[in-house]
Amino acid sequence: MPTAATANWTLTGLQSLTRCGGLEVSLDLSRPAAGLTISAETSPRSVDHLLGLDLAANCPPSDHWLRGPDITAVYEPADARHLRATAMWRQHACDATIAARDAIATWELIASAQTSLLDSEPAVSVIADIAADEVRWLAAASQADDWSALTSAKTLPAQATAVLALRSTGSAVLVAPHPDDAPRLDATWNQGRLRLAWRLFTRQLEKGVLLRSRVLAACGPAADTTWTARLLAEFHAAPPPLST
């Protein structure tokens, strides 16, 4: 089976691997809903899933490629929607000079959808399944340092624009969609696991129209979370991608 590699990823068939700091990351393109499977050297039994793309149907990619920091796959579920979805998982630079416990690993999922029908329902979801001992959320994208703690209700409000999971191991995970996309959030926090599903493309899709959305995910230290404000500011200011 041929293997392709860049400075960011190693891709063998539909299986890809990468590392950042003390994190091991794998991506199975045949299971897009699982997204990035992330485990830490310090706690190998604790596995997170970030930036999964739930197409509401199982299908292998009809095409895929590796280019620089990006792995791209095209999915065409065999259902009545005639949806063609493209997922691009992008790994941002990881500073290898920082100690593993303080390294910040950042990824981005750029998802797009189009259809061959005159009119179709294109909704897909970007999902995450994260270990979390404490959960915080932002109500406004412009207030990246004004986190609210999730109460005992264990239910995130629909207006949450970013979510931060803190763990007793000293690590934290940030997940946030781009504020221009205004997706709908469904979330549960139970028995130490936080499950997020941001529903994208909730309006009808017409033939010839391309919808695109971006979601950010990052792992970093929990002791000092000022890195989250920097990442969110950079993400919000980044121009939209020209293509996937």
Short mmCIF file of C-alpha atoms in Angstrom, two decimals:
data_model
loop_
_atom_site.label_atom_id
_atom_site.label_comp_id
_atom_site.label_asym_id
_atom_site.label_seq_id
_atom_site.Cartn_x
_atom_site.Cartn_y
_atom_site.Cartn_z
CA MET A 1 0.00 0.00 0.00
CA PRO A 2 1.59 3.32 -1.06
CA THR A 3 2.60 5.82 1.62
CA ALA A 4 2.68 9.60 1.18
CA ALA A 5 4.20 12.00 3.67
CA THR A 6 4.60 15.71 4.31
CA ALA A 7 6.11 17.57 7.25
CA ASN A 8 2.70 17.31 8.91
CA TRP A 9 1.14 13.96 8.00
CA THR A 10 1.95 10.41 6.96
CA LEU A 11 -0.80 8.86 4.81
CA THR A 12 -0.97 5.13 4.04
CA GLY A 13 -4.06 4.19 2.11
CA LEU A 14 -6.88 5.82 4.06
CA GLN A 15 -4.97 5.90 7.36
CA SER A 16 -3.04 8.97 8.46
CA LEU A 17 -0.81 9.71 11.44
CA THR A 18 0.88 12.76 12.92
CA ARG A 19 2.40 13.94 16.21
CA CYS A 20 2.55 17.21 18.11
CA GLY A 21 4.32 17.50 21.45
CA GLY A 22 3.18 14.52 23.47
CA LEU A 23 0.10 13.90 21.33
CA GLU A 24 -0.40 11.08 18.86
CA VAL A 25 -3.05 11.80 16.23
CA SER A 26 -4.64 9.41 13.75
CA LEU A 27 -7.26 9.96 11.06
CA ASP A 28 -9.18 7.22 9.27
CA LEU A 29 -10.66 8.71 6.11
CA SER A 30 -13.11 5.81 5.84
CA ARG A 31 -14.65 6.94 9.16
CA PRO A 32 -14.99 10.74 8.86
CA ALA A 33 -17.35 10.97 11.85
CA ALA A 34 -14.55 9.75 14.13
CA GLY A 35 -12.41 12.69 13.03
CA LEU A 36 -9.01 13.14 14.63
CA THR A 37 -8.35 10.45 17.24
CA ILE A 38 -6.00 11.97 19.80
CA SER A 39 -4.20 10.27 22.66
CA ALA A 40 -1.56 11.65 25.03
CA GLU A 41 1.61 9.86 26.04
CA THR A 42 0.91 10.72 29.69
CA SER A 43 -2.59 9.19 29.64
CA PRO A 44 -2.87 6.70 26.74
CA ARG A 45 -6.25 5.42 27.93
CA SER A 46 -7.86 8.85 27.54
CA VAL A 47 -8.74 9.30 23.88
CA ASP A 48 -10.43 12.34 22.34
CA HIS A 49 -12.16 12.63 18.99
CA LEU A 50 -12.07 16.06 17.37
CA LEU A 51 -13.41 17.53 14.13
CA GLY A 52 -15.40 14.52 13.02
CA LEU A 53 -17.71 15.06 10.04
CA ASP A 54 -21.05 13.30 10.42
CA LEU A 55 -22.65 12.90 6.99
CA ALA A 56 -25.71 11.01 8.32
CA ALA A 57 -24.63 8.14 6.05
CA ASN A 58 -21.66 5.80 5.86
CA CYS A 59 -19.53 5.96 2.73
CA PRO A 60 -15.85 5.71 1.81
CA PRO A 61 -14.22 8.72 0.20
CA SER A 62 -14.57 8.88 -3.57
CA ASP A 63 -11.26 10.74 -3.71
CA HIS A 64 -8.59 11.89 -1.26
CA TRP A 65 -5.19 13.57 -1.29
CA LEU A 66 -2.42 14.91 0.91
CA ARG A 67 -0.93 18.36 0.34
CA GLY A 68 1.26 20.24 2.80
CA PRO A 69 -0.58 20.63 6.12
CA ASP A 70 -3.89 19.40 4.64
CA ILE A 71 -5.58 16.05 4.20
CA THR A 72 -8.64 16.30 1.94
CA ALA A 73 -11.34 13.72 1.26
CA VAL A 74 -14.47 13.86 -0.91
CA TYR A 75 -17.61 12.00 0.20
CA GLU A 76 -20.73 11.29 -1.85
CA PRO A 77 -23.29 9.48 0.33
CA ALA A 78 -25.71 7.30 -1.64
CA ASP A 79 -28.88 8.91 -0.30
CA ALA A 80 -31.67 11.10 -1.62
CA ARG A 81 -29.78 14.32 -0.98
CA HIS A 82 -27.20 13.74 -3.75
CA LEU A 83 -24.74 15.49 -1.49
CA ARG A 84 -21.08 15.93 -2.35
CA ALA A 85 -19.18 16.86 0.80
CA THR A 86 -15.51 17.74 1.01
CA ALA A 87 -13.57 17.63 4.27
CA MET A 88 -10.15 19.22 4.63
CA TRP A 89 -8.36 18.55 7.92
CA ARG A 90 -5.54 21.08 8.37
CA GLN A 91 -2.80 20.81 10.98
CA HIS A 92 -1.32 24.11 12.07
CA ALA A 93 2.33 24.45 13.04
CA CYS A 94 3.34 22.85 16.33
CA ASP A 95 6.29 24.34 18.24
CA ALA A 96 8.53 21.35 18.95
CA THR A 97 10.77 23.43 21.22
CA ILE A 98 8.05 23.69 23.88
CA ALA A 99 7.77 21.00 26.54
CA ALA A 100 5.11 18.44 25.67
CA ARG A 101 2.92 19.44 28.61
CA ASP A 102 2.86 23.08 27.40
CA ALA A 103 2.70 22.52 23.63
CA ILE A 104 -0.33 23.82 21.79
CA ALA A 105 -1.60 21.64 18.94
CA THR A 106 -4.12 23.20 16.57
CA TRP A 107 -6.24 21.79 13.78
CA GLU A 108 -8.95 23.11 11.52
CA LEU A 109 -11.70 21.36 9.58
CA ILE A 110 -12.87 23.11 6.43
CA ALA A 111 -16.07 21.45 5.25
CA SER A 112 -18.02 22.16 2.09
CA ALA A 113 -21.19 20.82 0.48
CA GLN A 114 -22.85 20.94 -2.92
CA THR A 115 -25.54 18.96 -4.73
CA SER A 116 -26.48 17.90 -8.25
CA LEU A 117 -30.19 18.36 -7.46
CA LEU A 118 -32.14 21.56 -8.05
CA ASP A 119 -32.80 21.68 -4.32
CA SER A 120 -31.44 19.57 -1.46
CA GLU A 121 -31.10 19.42 2.32
CA PRO A 122 -27.32 19.62 2.95
CA ALA A 123 -27.01 19.53 6.75
CA VAL A 124 -23.95 17.79 8.19
CA SER A 125 -22.50 17.98 11.68
CA VAL A 126 -19.00 18.54 13.02
CA ILE A 127 -18.70 16.47 16.17
CA ALA A 128 -16.32 16.02 19.09
CA ASP A 129 -16.11 13.56 21.99
CA ILE A 130 -13.78 14.86 24.70
CA ALA A 131 -12.80 13.93 28.24
CA ALA A 132 -13.80 16.87 30.47
CA ASP A 133 -13.71 17.46 34.22
CA GLU A 134 -14.76 21.10 33.83
CA VAL A 135 -16.47 22.85 30.91
CA ARG A 136 -16.49 26.53 29.99
CA TRP A 137 -18.16 28.32 27.12
CA LEU A 138 -18.22 31.67 25.34
CA ALA A 139 -21.45 33.48 24.56
CA ALA A 140 -19.93 35.94 22.06
CA ALA A 141 -17.11 35.46 19.62
CA SER A 142 -15.87 39.00 20.31
CA GLN A 143 -15.28 38.28 24.02
CA ALA A 144 -12.61 35.58 23.84
CA ASP A 145 -11.56 36.02 27.48
CA ASP A 146 -15.03 36.02 29.06
CA TRP A 147 -15.59 32.31 29.67
CA SER A 148 -18.62 31.08 31.60
CA ALA A 149 -18.53 27.86 33.62
CA LEU A 150 -21.07 25.20 32.75
CA THR A 151 -23.44 24.70 35.66
CA SER A 152 -24.80 21.47 37.07
CA ALA A 153 -27.45 21.51 34.33
CA LYS A 154 -24.78 19.87 32.13
CA THR A 155 -26.34 21.39 29.03
CA LEU A 156 -24.58 24.00 26.93
CA PRO A 157 -26.70 26.93 25.76
CA ALA A 158 -27.40 27.12 22.06
CA GLN A 159 -25.66 30.50 21.83
CA ALA A 160 -22.27 29.06 22.82
CA THR A 161 -19.70 30.16 20.22
CA ALA A 162 -16.73 28.25 21.68
CA VAL A 163 -16.27 25.45 24.22
CA LEU A 164 -13.29 24.75 26.46
CA ALA A 165 -12.86 21.39 28.23
CA LEU A 166 -10.47 21.31 31.21
CA ARG A 167 -9.03 18.07 32.61
CA SER A 168 -7.46 17.13 35.92
CA THR A 169 -4.45 15.85 33.95
CA GLY A 170 -3.52 19.50 33.28
CA SER A 171 -4.62 19.67 29.64
CA ALA A 172 -7.42 21.55 27.94
CA VAL A 173 -9.27 21.25 24.61
CA LEU A 174 -10.80 24.13 22.69
CA VAL A 175 -13.45 23.66 19.97
CA ALA A 176 -15.04 26.56 18.09
CA PRO A 177 -16.79 27.10 14.75
CA HIS A 178 -16.10 30.25 12.78
CA PRO A 179 -18.52 32.99 13.94
CA ASP A 180 -19.56 33.82 10.37
CA ASP A 181 -21.10 30.36 9.98
CA ALA A 182 -23.52 30.46 12.97
CA PRO A 183 -24.07 26.70 13.25
CA ARG A 184 -26.53 25.11 15.67
CA LEU A 185 -25.03 23.39 18.71
CA ASP A 186 -26.18 20.20 20.40
CA ALA A 187 -24.13 19.13 23.42
CA THR A 188 -24.15 16.81 26.42
CA TRP A 189 -21.74 16.40 29.34
CA ASN A 190 -22.07 13.16 31.24
CA GLN A 191 -19.74 10.90 33.23
CA GLY A 192 -16.71 12.96 32.35
CA ARG A 193 -17.30 13.01 28.59
CA LEU A 194 -18.32 16.09 26.63
CA ARG A 195 -20.04 15.45 23.31
CA LEU A 196 -20.50 18.31 20.86
CA ALA A 197 -22.30 18.44 17.53
CA TRP A 198 -22.34 21.66 15.54
CA ARG A 199 -24.88 21.36 12.74
CA LEU A 200 -23.71 23.07 9.56
CA PHE A 201 -25.54 24.10 6.39
CA THR A 202 -29.04 24.26 7.84
CA ARG A 203 -30.57 26.15 4.89
CA GLN A 204 -31.63 24.51 1.64
CA LEU A 205 -28.91 24.02 -0.96
CA GLU A 206 -29.46 24.75 -4.65
CA LYS A 207 -27.62 23.20 -7.56
CA GLY A 208 -24.51 25.18 -8.47
CA VAL A 209 -24.10 26.65 -4.97
CA LEU A 210 -21.14 25.73 -2.76
CA LEU A 211 -21.50 26.02 1.02
CA ARG A 212 -18.39 26.12 3.18
CA SER A 213 -17.74 26.25 6.93
CA ARG A 214 -14.75 26.13 9.30
CA VAL A 215 -14.29 24.67 12.79
CA LEU A 216 -11.19 25.02 14.98
CA ALA A 217 -9.90 22.57 17.59
CA ALA A 218 -6.81 22.85 19.79
CA CYS A 219 -5.14 21.13 22.73
CA GLY A 220 -3.07 23.08 25.25
CA PRO A 221 -2.31 23.53 28.95
CA ALA A 222 -5.15 24.05 31.44
CA ALA A 223 -3.10 26.01 33.99
CA ASP A 224 -2.90 29.08 31.73
CA THR A 225 -5.57 29.30 29.05
CA THR A 226 -4.60 32.69 27.59
CA TRP A 227 -3.60 30.78 24.43
CA THR A 228 -7.30 30.30 23.67
CA ALA A 229 -7.87 34.04 23.16
CA ARG A 230 -4.94 34.25 20.75
CA LEU A 231 -6.08 31.27 18.71
CA LEU A 232 -9.67 32.47 18.52
CA ALA A 233 -8.61 35.97 17.46
CA GLU A 234 -6.40 34.54 14.69
CA PHE A 235 -9.14 32.13 13.59
CA HIS A 236 -11.83 34.83 13.47
CA ALA A 237 -9.59 37.19 11.50
CA ALA A 238 -8.44 34.59 8.96
CA PRO A 239 -9.83 35.09 5.44
CA PRO A 240 -12.14 32.37 4.12
CA PRO A 241 -10.42 29.60 2.16
CA LEU A 242 -10.64 29.98 -1.59
CA SER A 243 -11.03 26.28 -2.27
CA THR A 244 -11.12 22.80 -0.76
#
